[in-house]
């Protein structure tokens, strides 16, 4: 660009000197000569610009659209690369783990093992699934754990990275997190026996043990067992046994994952716009689940409102063995005054069911996968279970899982 300006100015000087020599007899002033030179330069520039415009107008409509689309894509891609470099963690000055040849880019176990060998006592950067992460050594665990939410927040990370800032699951769920971390954790031991019974019924209903070999898709089967086992305790027997609710709880994480994969395939600059479209199925399931939970949420809300004195409220908050968790009462006690309504309870019913599904199903899937590839430890696991858990004698069953 600078070179073009210099060349243009040189040509303009030459034209001015030629015109001054040719029109010397006309006795024109310097300003009149300058005006003629500028008009000549403008005329030459217009010819230079108009020729490509005429060529562009001669192209077909399809060619013009293709050129515009390609130019826009190239501009967005260039900006996306620039934003990615600016936001890269490599600017922190930490070492970057170089994956050895032959390692799959998503084989996180091998990558972390290699990182532990190369950098045993210092943080390092690893690239996984299109994102950069800082991996800290185990010696810094206590220090990282003490970080405040303003410095390190898993909720903000999930909202920004997974949902692209589009808050499908709402903005503030602190009351739900505290109810799960404190109230639910304290009440779990009282419900172990009942949870075992519900898990047994779920396995019998889903796996249908028999004398013939059966094949099941591993992850979806584990997810179905987890949803069926957890739903009764979280939202009550009526809603927890409703097939519509169980199906929606299973499909909701899948809808979110599909939206995540599609949005991540687009450049960063276009992700907010694309996310508004690809997250619509998940948002629709979210509204549908809230509609299904309306009756139970309204009933629990009314029951809590009617317990006017503290003694009745304390009795309502207590978890009685053999009953569902009083999730609504726990939530109501922790809500801010403006949050104490049926809509917020429905929201947290859906969010609590979501939190209880993918993580547990993925953990169970990993355990079953490990057993499939290491059948030698199955008997060891059976012996350990027989020592700590009272189980019934299972019927003879033959089954296999599809990975």
XYZ file of N, CA, C and O in Angstrom, residues 251-324:
296
model
N -32.343 -37.692 27.206
C -32.103 -36.983 25.949
C -31.513 -35.593 26.147
O -30.849 -35.067 25.243
N -31.756 -34.997 27.303
C -31.291 -33.629 27.531
C -29.765 -33.507 27.434
O -29.257 -32.620 26.721
N -28.967 -34.358 28.114
C -27.504 -34.240 27.947
C -27.047 -34.497 26.515
O -26.093 -33.863 26.047
N -27.728 -35.414 25.811
C -27.348 -35.699 24.427
C -27.596 -34.478 23.546
O -26.769 -34.133 22.688
N -28.743 -33.809 23.758
C -29.035 -32.589 22.985
C -27.989 -31.516 23.246
O -27.569 -30.793 22.332
N -27.550 -31.406 24.494
C -26.507 -30.434 24.812
C -25.188 -30.804 24.143
O -24.488 -29.942 23.597
N -24.821 -32.080 24.169
C -23.556 -32.503 23.569
C -23.556 -32.266 22.054
O -22.553 -31.830 21.483
N -24.670 -32.559 21.406
C -24.758 -32.325 19.962
C -24.579 -30.833 19.664
O -23.847 -30.449 18.735
N -25.227 -29.985 20.451
C -25.077 -28.540 20.250
C -23.645 -28.091 20.489
O -23.114 -27.226 19.774
N -22.993 -28.676 21.475
C -21.606 -28.315 21.779
C -20.694 -28.672 20.611
O -19.873 -27.866 20.173
N -20.840 -29.890 20.082
C -19.973 -30.320 18.982
C -20.189 -29.460 17.735
O -19.233 -29.083 17.048
N -21.451 -29.146 17.424
C -21.731 -28.348 16.228
C -21.181 -26.934 16.387
O -20.542 -26.379 15.482
N -21.419 -26.321 17.544
C -20.959 -24.940 17.750
C -19.438 -24.858 17.771
O -18.858 -23.872 17.308
N -18.770 -25.900 18.278
C -17.309 -25.865 18.343
C -16.679 -26.070 16.975
O -15.498 -25.750 16.783
N -17.428 -26.605 16.031
C -16.887 -26.785 14.685
C -16.838 -25.467 13.916
O -16.160 -25.378 12.886
N -17.534 -24.447 14.386
C -17.583 -23.141 13.712
C -16.475 -22.244 14.255
O -15.973 -22.440 15.363
N -16.051 -21.223 13.491
C -15.070 -20.249 14.005
C -15.594 -19.549 15.250
O -16.812 -19.407 15.437
N -14.701 -19.096 16.089
C -15.086 -18.484 17.362
C -16.009 -17.285 17.169
O -16.918 -17.061 17.967
N -15.776 -16.500 16.123
C -16.577 -15.289 15.928
C -18.023 -15.604 15.583
O -18.919 -14.784 15.823
N -18.277 -16.790 15.007
C -19.635 -17.146 14.610
C -20.343 -18.020 15.640
O -21.536 -18.282 15.504
N -19.625 -18.483 16.666
C -20.227 -19.403 17.624
C -21.415 -18.822 18.383
O -22.409 -19.516 18.589
N -21.364 -17.554 18.847
C -22.550 -17.025 19.537
C -23.807 -17.060 18.675
O -24.895 -17.369 19.171
N -23.678 -16.763 17.375
C -24.840 -16.783 16.484
C -25.318 -18.213 16.240
O -26.516 -18.503 16.299
N -24.373 -19.125 15.978
C -24.742 -20.520 15.723
C -25.327 -21.168 16.973
O -26.245 -21.989 16.893
N -24.810 -20.779 18.146
C -25.302 -21.370 19.392
C -26.777 -21.062 19.620
O -27.502 -21.871 20.209
N -27.229 -19.897 19.175
C -28.640 -19.556 19.343
C -29.545 -20.528 18.601
O -30.706 -20.711 18.970
N -29.009 -21.203 17.575
C -29.807 -22.133 16.776
C -29.637 -23.559 17.267
O -30.618 -24.270 17.507
N -28.379 -23.988 17.457
C -28.134 -25.398 17.758
C -28.548 -25.772 19.178
O -28.747 -26.959 19.471
N -28.677 -24.787 20.077
C -29.106 -25.099 21.438
C -30.632 -25.098 21.597
O -31.137 -25.375 22.688
N -31.353 -24.796 20.541
C -32.812 -24.760 20.652
C -33.423 -26.107 21.042
O -34.356 -26.145 21.861
N -32.966 -27.269 20.486
C -33.531 -28.554 20.960
C -33.329 -28.769 22.457
O -34.249 -29.239 23.148
N -32.145 -28.415 22.977
C -31.911 -28.560 24.414
C -32.811 -27.613 25.211
O -33.343 -27.985 26.268
N -32.991 -26.413 24.703
C -33.870 -25.459 25.390
C -35.312 -25.965 25.378
O -36.029 -25.822 26.374
N -35.736 -26.576 24.261
C -37.080 -27.132 24.202
C -37.272 -28.258 25.204
O -38.320 -28.341 25.873
N -36.285 -29.143 25.332
C -36.371 -30.208 26.333
C -36.380 -29.637 27.743
O -37.075 -30.160 28.633
N -35.642 -28.566 27.950
C -35.608 -27.921 29.268
C -37.001 -27.409 29.643
O -37.470 -27.618 30.774
N -37.667 -26.737 28.725
C -39.031 -26.255 28.982
C -39.996 -27.423 29.185
O -40.887 -27.363 30.046
N -39.821 -28.482 28.395
C -40.697 -29.659 28.511
C -40.545 -30.314 29.884
O -41.538 -30.693 30.521
N -39.315 -30.447 30.366
C -39.087 -31.050 31.674
C -39.636 -30.173 32.790
O -40.169 -30.676 33.792
N -39.533 -28.866 32.641
C -40.119 -27.974 33.643
C -41.634 -28.121 33.681
O -42.240 -28.076 34.764
N -42.246 -28.313 32.516
C -43.701 -28.522 32.475
C -44.080 -29.833 33.170
O -45.084 -29.891 33.900
N -43.285 -30.882 32.953
C -43.562 -32.162 33.613
C -43.399 -32.058 35.130
O -44.111 -32.738 35.883
N -42.466 -31.227 35.585
C -42.191 -31.105 37.018
C -43.113 -30.112 37.725
O -43.000 -29.948 38.947
N -44.013 -29.469 37.011
C -44.834 -28.410 37.601
C -45.695 -28.925 38.751
O -45.754 -28.296 39.823
N -46.338 -30.058 38.582
C -47.256 -30.571 39.613
C -46.504 -30.858 40.911
O -46.917 -30.428 41.999
N -45.392 -31.591 40.807
C -44.648 -31.952 42.012
C -44.003 -30.733 42.654
O -43.961 -30.635 43.882
N -43.494 -29.810 41.846
C -42.894 -28.602 42.407
C -43.946 -27.753 43.123
O -43.684 -27.218 44.211
N -45.123 -27.628 42.533
C -46.201 -26.854 43.170
C -46.644 -27.503 44.476
O -46.882 -26.817 45.483
N -46.732 -28.821 44.476
C -47.144 -29.537 45.688
C -46.110 -29.356 46.803
O -46.463 -29.068 47.962
N -44.823 -29.498 46.483
C -43.786 -29.335 47.496
C -43.707 -27.890 47.982
O -43.472 -27.633 49.172
N -43.895 -26.937 47.071
C -43.866 -25.521 47.448
C -45.013 -25.208 48.415
O -44.816 -24.530 49.446
N -46.204 -25.705 48.130
C -47.354 -25.461 48.988
C -47.163 -26.107 50.350
O -47.494 -25.519 51.390
N -46.594 -27.307 50.358
C -46.359 -28.005 51.621
C -45.378 -27.232 52.491
O -45.556 -27.125 53.714
N -44.346 -26.683 51.894
C -43.374 -25.922 52.667
C -43.984 -24.616 53.168
O -43.711 -24.190 54.297
N -44.798 -23.962 52.358
C -45.418 -22.705 52.758
C -46.381 -22.911 53.916
O -46.560 -22.009 54.745
N -47.012 -24.063 53.970
C -47.991 -24.325 55.034
C -47.340 -24.633 56.368
O -48.005 -24.603 57.412
N -46.069 -24.973 56.397
C -45.361 -25.248 57.654
C -44.887 -23.921 58.224
O -43.746 -23.504 58.025
N -45.777 -23.262 58.929
C -45.502 -21.901 59.385
C -44.495 -21.856 60.534
O -43.671 -20.945 60.614
N -44.540 -22.812 61.454
C -43.631 -22.739 62.595
C -42.339 -23.509 62.315
O -42.267 -24.365 61.435
N -41.326 -23.199 63.094
C -39.997 -23.759 62.869
C -39.945 -25.260 63.113
O -39.189 -25.979 62.476
N -40.749 -25.739 64.049
C -40.715 -27.173 64.364
C -41.186 -27.998 63.178
O -40.572 -29.017 62.823
N -42.252 -27.583 62.544
C -42.758 -28.306 61.367
C -41.767 -28.239 60.210
O -41.593 -29.214 59.484
N -41.122 -27.082 60.048
C -40.151 -26.962 58.970
C -38.941 -27.855 59.201
O -38.412 -28.455 58.271
N -38.512 -27.971 60.475
C -37.402 -28.870 60.775
C -37.770 -30.321 60.478
O -36.960 -31.086 59.950
N -38.985 -30.703 60.811
C -39.422 -32.064 60.509
C -39.480 -32.300 59.004
O -39.198 -33.404 58.529
N -39.868 -31.272 58.255
C -39.948 -31.405 56.807
C -38.560 -31.528 56.187
O -38.376 -32.229 55.186
N -37.583 -30.852 56.796
C -36.227 -30.880 56.256
C -35.501 -32.177 56.553
O -34.521 -32.506 55.894
N -35.964 -32.933 57.554
C -35.303 -34.181 57.898
C -35.569 -35.231 56.840
O -36.689 -35.366 56.341
N -34.540 -35.990 56.513
C -34.686 -37.089 55.553
C -35.071 -38.346 56.317
O -34.363 -38.793 57.196
N -36.222 -38.879 55.989
C -36.685 -40.112 56.616
C -36.363 -41.282 55.697
O -36.603 -41.215 54.495
N -35.821 -42.343 56.273
C -35.454 -43.510 55.477
C -36.681 -44.079 54.788
O -37.754 -44.187 55.387
N -36.511 -44.452 53.553
C -37.617 -45.028 52.790
C -38.423 -44.009 52.020
O -39.339 -44.369 51.296
N -38.111 -42.713 52.178
C -38.831 -41.665 51.461
C -37.870 -40.955 50.513
O -36.662 -41.134 50.555
N -38.440 -40.107 49.653
C -37.599 -39.343 48.728
C -36.876 -38.238 49.485
O -37.264 -37.858 50.601
